[in-house]
PDB file of N, CA and C in Angstrom:
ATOM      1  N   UNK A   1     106.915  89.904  79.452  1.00 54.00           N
ATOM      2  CA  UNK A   1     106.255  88.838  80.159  1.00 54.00           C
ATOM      3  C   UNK A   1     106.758  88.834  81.600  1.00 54.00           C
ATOM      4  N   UNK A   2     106.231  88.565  82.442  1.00 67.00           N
ATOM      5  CA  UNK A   2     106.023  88.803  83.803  1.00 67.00           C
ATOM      6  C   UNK A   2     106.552  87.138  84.612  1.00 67.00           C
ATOM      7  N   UNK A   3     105.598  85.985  84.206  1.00 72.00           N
ATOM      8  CA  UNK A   3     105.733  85.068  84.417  1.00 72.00           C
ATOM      9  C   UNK A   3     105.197  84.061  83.630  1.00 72.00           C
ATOM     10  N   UNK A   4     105.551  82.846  83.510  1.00 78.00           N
ATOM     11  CA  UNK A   4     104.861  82.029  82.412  1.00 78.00           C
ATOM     12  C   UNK A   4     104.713  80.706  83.003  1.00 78.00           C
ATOM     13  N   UNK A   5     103.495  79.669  82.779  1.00 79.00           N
ATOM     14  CA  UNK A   5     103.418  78.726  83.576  1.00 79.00           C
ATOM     15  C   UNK A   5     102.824  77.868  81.612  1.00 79.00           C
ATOM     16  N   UNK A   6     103.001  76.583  81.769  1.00 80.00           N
ATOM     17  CA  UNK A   6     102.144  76.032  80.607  1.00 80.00           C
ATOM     18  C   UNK A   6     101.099  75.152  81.435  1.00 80.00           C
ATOM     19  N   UNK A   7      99.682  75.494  80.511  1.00 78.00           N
ATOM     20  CA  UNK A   7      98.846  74.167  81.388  1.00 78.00           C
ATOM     21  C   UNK A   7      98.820  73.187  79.798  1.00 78.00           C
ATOM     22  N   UNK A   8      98.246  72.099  80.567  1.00 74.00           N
ATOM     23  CA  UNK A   8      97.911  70.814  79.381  1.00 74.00           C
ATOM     24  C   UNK A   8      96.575  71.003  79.154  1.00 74.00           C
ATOM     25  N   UNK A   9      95.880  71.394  79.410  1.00 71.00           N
ATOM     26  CA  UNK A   9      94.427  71.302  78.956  1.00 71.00           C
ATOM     27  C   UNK A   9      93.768  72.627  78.860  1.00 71.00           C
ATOM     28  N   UNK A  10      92.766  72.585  79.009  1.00 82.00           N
ATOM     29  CA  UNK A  10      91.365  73.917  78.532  1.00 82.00           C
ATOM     30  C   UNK A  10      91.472  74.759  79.574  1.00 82.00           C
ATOM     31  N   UNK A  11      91.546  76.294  79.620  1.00 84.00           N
ATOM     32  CA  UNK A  11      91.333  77.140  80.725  1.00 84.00           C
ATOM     33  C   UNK A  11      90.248  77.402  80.366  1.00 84.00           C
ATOM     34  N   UNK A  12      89.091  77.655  81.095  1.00 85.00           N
ATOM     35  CA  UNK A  12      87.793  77.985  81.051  1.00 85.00           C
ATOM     36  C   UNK A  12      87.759  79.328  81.525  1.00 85.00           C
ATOM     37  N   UNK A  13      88.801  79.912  82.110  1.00 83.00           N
ATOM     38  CA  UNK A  13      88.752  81.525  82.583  1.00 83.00           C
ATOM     39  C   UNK A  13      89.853  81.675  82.738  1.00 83.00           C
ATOM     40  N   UNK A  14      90.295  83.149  82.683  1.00 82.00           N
ATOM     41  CA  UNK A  14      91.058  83.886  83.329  1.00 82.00           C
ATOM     42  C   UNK A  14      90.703  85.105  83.627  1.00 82.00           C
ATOM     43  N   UNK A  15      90.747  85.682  84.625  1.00 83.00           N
ATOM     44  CA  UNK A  15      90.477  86.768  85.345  1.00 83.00           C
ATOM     45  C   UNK A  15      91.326  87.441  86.279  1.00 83.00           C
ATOM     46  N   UNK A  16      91.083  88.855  86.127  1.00 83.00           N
ATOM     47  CA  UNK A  16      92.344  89.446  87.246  1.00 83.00           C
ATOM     48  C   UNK A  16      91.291  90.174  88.217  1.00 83.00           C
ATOM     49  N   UNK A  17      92.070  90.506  88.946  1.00 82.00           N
ATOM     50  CA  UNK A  17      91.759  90.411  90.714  1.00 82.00           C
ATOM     51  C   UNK A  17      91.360  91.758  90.972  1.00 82.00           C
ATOM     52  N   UNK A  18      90.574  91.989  91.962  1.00 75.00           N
ATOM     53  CA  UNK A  18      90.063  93.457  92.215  1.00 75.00           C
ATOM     54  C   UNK A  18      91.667  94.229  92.201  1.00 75.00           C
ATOM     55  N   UNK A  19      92.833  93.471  93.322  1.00 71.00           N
ATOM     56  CA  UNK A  19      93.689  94.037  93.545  1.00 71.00           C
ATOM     57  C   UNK A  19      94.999  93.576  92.105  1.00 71.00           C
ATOM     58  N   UNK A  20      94.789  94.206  91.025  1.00 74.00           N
ATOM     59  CA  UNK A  20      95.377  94.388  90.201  1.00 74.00           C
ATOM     60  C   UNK A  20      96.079  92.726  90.032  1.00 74.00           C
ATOM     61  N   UNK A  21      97.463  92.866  91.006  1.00 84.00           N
ATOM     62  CA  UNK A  21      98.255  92.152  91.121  1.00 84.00           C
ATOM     63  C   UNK A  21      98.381  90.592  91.210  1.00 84.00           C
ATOM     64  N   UNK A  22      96.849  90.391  91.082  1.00 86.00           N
ATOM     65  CA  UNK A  22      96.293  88.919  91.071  1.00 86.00           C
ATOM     66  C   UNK A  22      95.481  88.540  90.058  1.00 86.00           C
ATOM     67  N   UNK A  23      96.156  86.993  89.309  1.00 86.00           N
ATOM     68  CA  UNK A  23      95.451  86.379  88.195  1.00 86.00           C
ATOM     69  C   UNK A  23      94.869  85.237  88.842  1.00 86.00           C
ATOM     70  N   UNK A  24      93.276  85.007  88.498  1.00 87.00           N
ATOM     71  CA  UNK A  24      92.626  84.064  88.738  1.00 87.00           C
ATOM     72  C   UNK A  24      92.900  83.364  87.175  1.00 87.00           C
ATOM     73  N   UNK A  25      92.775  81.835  87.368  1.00 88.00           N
ATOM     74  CA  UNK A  25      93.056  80.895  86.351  1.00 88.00           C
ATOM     75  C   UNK A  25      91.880  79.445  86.799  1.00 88.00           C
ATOM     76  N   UNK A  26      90.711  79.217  85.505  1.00 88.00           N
ATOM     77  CA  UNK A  26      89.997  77.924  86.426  1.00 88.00           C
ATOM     78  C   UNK A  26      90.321  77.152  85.182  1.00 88.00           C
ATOM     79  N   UNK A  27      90.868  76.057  85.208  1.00 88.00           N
ATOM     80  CA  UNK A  27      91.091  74.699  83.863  1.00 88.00           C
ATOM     81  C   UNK A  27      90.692  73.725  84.245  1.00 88.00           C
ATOM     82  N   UNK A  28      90.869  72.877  83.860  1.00 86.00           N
ATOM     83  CA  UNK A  28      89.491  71.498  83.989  1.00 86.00           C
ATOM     84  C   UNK A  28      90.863  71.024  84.950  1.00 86.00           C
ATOM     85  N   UNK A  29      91.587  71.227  85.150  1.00 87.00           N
ATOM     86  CA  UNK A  29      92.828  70.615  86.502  1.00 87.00           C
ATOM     87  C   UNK A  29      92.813  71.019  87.928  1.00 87.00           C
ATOM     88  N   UNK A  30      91.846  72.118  87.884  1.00 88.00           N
ATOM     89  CA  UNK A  30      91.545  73.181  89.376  1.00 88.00           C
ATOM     90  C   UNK A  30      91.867  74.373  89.015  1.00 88.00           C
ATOM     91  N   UNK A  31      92.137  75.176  89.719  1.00 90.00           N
ATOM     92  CA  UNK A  31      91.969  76.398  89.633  1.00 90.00           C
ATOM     93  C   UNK A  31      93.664  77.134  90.540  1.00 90.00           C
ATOM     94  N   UNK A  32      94.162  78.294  89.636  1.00 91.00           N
ATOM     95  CA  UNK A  32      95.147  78.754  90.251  1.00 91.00           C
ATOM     96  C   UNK A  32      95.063  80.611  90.503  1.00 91.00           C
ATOM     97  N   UNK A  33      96.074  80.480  91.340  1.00 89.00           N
ATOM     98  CA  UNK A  33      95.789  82.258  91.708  1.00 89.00           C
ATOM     99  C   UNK A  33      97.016  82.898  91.777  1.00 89.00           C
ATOM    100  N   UNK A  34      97.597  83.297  90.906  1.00 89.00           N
ATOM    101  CA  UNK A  34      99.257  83.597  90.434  1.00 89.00           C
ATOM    102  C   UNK A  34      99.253  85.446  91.071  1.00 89.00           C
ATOM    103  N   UNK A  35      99.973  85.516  91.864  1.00 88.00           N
ATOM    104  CA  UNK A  35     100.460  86.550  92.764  1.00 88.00           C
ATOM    105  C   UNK A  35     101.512  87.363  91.741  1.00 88.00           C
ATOM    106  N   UNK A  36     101.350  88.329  90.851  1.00 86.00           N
ATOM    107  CA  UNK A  36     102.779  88.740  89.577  1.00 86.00           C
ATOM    108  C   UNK A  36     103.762  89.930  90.746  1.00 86.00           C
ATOM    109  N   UNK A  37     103.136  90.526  91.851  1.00 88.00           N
ATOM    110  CA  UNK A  37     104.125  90.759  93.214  1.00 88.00           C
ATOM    111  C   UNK A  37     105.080  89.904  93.708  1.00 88.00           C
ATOM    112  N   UNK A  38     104.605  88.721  93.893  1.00 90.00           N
ATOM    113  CA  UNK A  38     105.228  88.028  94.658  1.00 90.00           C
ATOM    114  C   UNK A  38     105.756  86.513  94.134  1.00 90.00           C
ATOM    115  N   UNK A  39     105.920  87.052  92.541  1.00 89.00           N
ATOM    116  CA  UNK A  39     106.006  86.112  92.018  1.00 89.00           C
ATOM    117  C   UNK A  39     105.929  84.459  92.300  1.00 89.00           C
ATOM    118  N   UNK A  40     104.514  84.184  92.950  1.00 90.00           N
ATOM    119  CA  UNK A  40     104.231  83.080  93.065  1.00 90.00           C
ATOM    120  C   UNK A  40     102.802  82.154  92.639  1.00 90.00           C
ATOM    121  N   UNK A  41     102.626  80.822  92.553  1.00 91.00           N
ATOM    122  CA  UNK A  41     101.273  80.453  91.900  1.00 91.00           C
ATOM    123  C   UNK A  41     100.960  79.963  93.182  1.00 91.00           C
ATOM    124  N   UNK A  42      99.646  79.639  93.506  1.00 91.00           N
ATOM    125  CA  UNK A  42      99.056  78.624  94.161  1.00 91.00           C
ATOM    126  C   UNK A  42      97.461  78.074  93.643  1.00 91.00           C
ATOM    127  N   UNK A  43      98.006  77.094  93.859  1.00 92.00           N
ATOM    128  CA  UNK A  43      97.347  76.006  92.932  1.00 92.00           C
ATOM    129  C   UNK A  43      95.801  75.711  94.019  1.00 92.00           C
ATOM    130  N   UNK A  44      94.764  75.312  93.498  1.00 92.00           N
ATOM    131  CA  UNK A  44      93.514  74.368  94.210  1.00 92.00           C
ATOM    132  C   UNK A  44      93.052  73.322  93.748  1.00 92.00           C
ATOM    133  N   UNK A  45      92.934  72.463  93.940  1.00 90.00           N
ATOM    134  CA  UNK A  45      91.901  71.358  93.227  1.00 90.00           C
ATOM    135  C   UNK A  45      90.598  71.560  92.956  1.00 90.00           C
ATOM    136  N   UNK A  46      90.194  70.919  91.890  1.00 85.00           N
ATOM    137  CA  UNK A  46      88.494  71.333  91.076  1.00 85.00           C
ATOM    138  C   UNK A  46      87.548  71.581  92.045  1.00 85.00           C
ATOM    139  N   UNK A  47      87.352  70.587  93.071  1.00 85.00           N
ATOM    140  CA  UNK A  47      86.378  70.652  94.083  1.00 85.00           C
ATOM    141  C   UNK A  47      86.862  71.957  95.311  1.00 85.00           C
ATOM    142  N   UNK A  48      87.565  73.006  95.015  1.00 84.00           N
ATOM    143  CA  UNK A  48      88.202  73.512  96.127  1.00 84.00           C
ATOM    144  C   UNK A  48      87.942  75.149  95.450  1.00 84.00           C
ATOM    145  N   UNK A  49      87.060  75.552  95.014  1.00 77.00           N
ATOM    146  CA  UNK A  49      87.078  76.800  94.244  1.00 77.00           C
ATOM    147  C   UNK A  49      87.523  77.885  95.401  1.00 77.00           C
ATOM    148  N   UNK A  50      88.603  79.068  95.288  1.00 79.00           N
ATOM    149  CA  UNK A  50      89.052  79.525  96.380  1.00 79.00           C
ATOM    150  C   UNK A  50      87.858  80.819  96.024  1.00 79.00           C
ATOM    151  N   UNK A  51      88.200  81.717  97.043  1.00 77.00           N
ATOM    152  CA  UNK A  51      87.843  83.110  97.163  1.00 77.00           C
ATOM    153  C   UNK A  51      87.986  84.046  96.229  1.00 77.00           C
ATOM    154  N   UNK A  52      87.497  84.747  95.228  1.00 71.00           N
ATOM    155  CA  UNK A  52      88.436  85.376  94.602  1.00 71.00           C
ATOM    156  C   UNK A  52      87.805  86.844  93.955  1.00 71.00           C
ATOM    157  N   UNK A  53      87.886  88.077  94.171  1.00 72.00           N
ATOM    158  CA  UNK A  53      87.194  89.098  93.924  1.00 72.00           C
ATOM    159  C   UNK A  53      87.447  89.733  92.796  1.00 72.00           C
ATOM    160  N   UNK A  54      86.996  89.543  91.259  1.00 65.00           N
ATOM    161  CA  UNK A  54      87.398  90.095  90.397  1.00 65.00           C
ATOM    162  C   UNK A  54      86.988  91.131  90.020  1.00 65.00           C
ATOM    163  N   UNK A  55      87.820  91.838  88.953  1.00 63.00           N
ATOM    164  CA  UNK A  55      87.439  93.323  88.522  1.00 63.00           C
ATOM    165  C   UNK A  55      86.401  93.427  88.358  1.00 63.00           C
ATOM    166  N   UNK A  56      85.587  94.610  87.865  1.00 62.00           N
ATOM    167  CA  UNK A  56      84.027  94.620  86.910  1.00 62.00           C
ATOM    168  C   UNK A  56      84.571  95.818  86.256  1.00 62.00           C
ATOM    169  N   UNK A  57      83.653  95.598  84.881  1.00 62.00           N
ATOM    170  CA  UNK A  57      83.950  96.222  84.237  1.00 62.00           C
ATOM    171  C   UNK A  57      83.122  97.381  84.255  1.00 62.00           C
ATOM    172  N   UNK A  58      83.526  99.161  83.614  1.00 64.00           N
ATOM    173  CA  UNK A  58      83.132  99.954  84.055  1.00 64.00           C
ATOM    174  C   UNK A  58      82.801 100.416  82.884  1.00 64.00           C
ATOM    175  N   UNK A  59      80.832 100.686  82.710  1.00 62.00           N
ATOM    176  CA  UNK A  59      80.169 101.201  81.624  1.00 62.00           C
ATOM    177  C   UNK A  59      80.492 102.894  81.169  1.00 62.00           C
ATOM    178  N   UNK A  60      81.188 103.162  80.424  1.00 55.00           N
ATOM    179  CA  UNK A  60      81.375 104.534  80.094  1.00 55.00           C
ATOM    180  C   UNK A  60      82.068 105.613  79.710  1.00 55.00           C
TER     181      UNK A  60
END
């Protein structure tokens, strides 16, 4: 395990980041974007959806 955070409620996603090293997280509390480089979180509020470029998946 890398890093561990607990939420209290429902995550509705998790997703990782074009650039590997980034977890997108959206829960009915806002939305977070956990850096596992730089071992750090940063947090948004619900109404504040940040930027966030996730993987796609590759047919084949």
């Amino acid at each position: 395990m890398i890093m561990e955070k607990t939420y209290g409620g429902g995550i509705y996603e998790a997703a990782f980041g074009s650039e590997s090293n980034l977890i997108f997280i959206s829960s009915r509390f806002g939305f977070d974007i956990i850096d596992t480089k730089k071992m750090n979180i940063k947090s948004f509020d619900p109404v504040s959806e940040p930027q966030f470029s996730r993987q796609q998946c590759q047919n084949g």
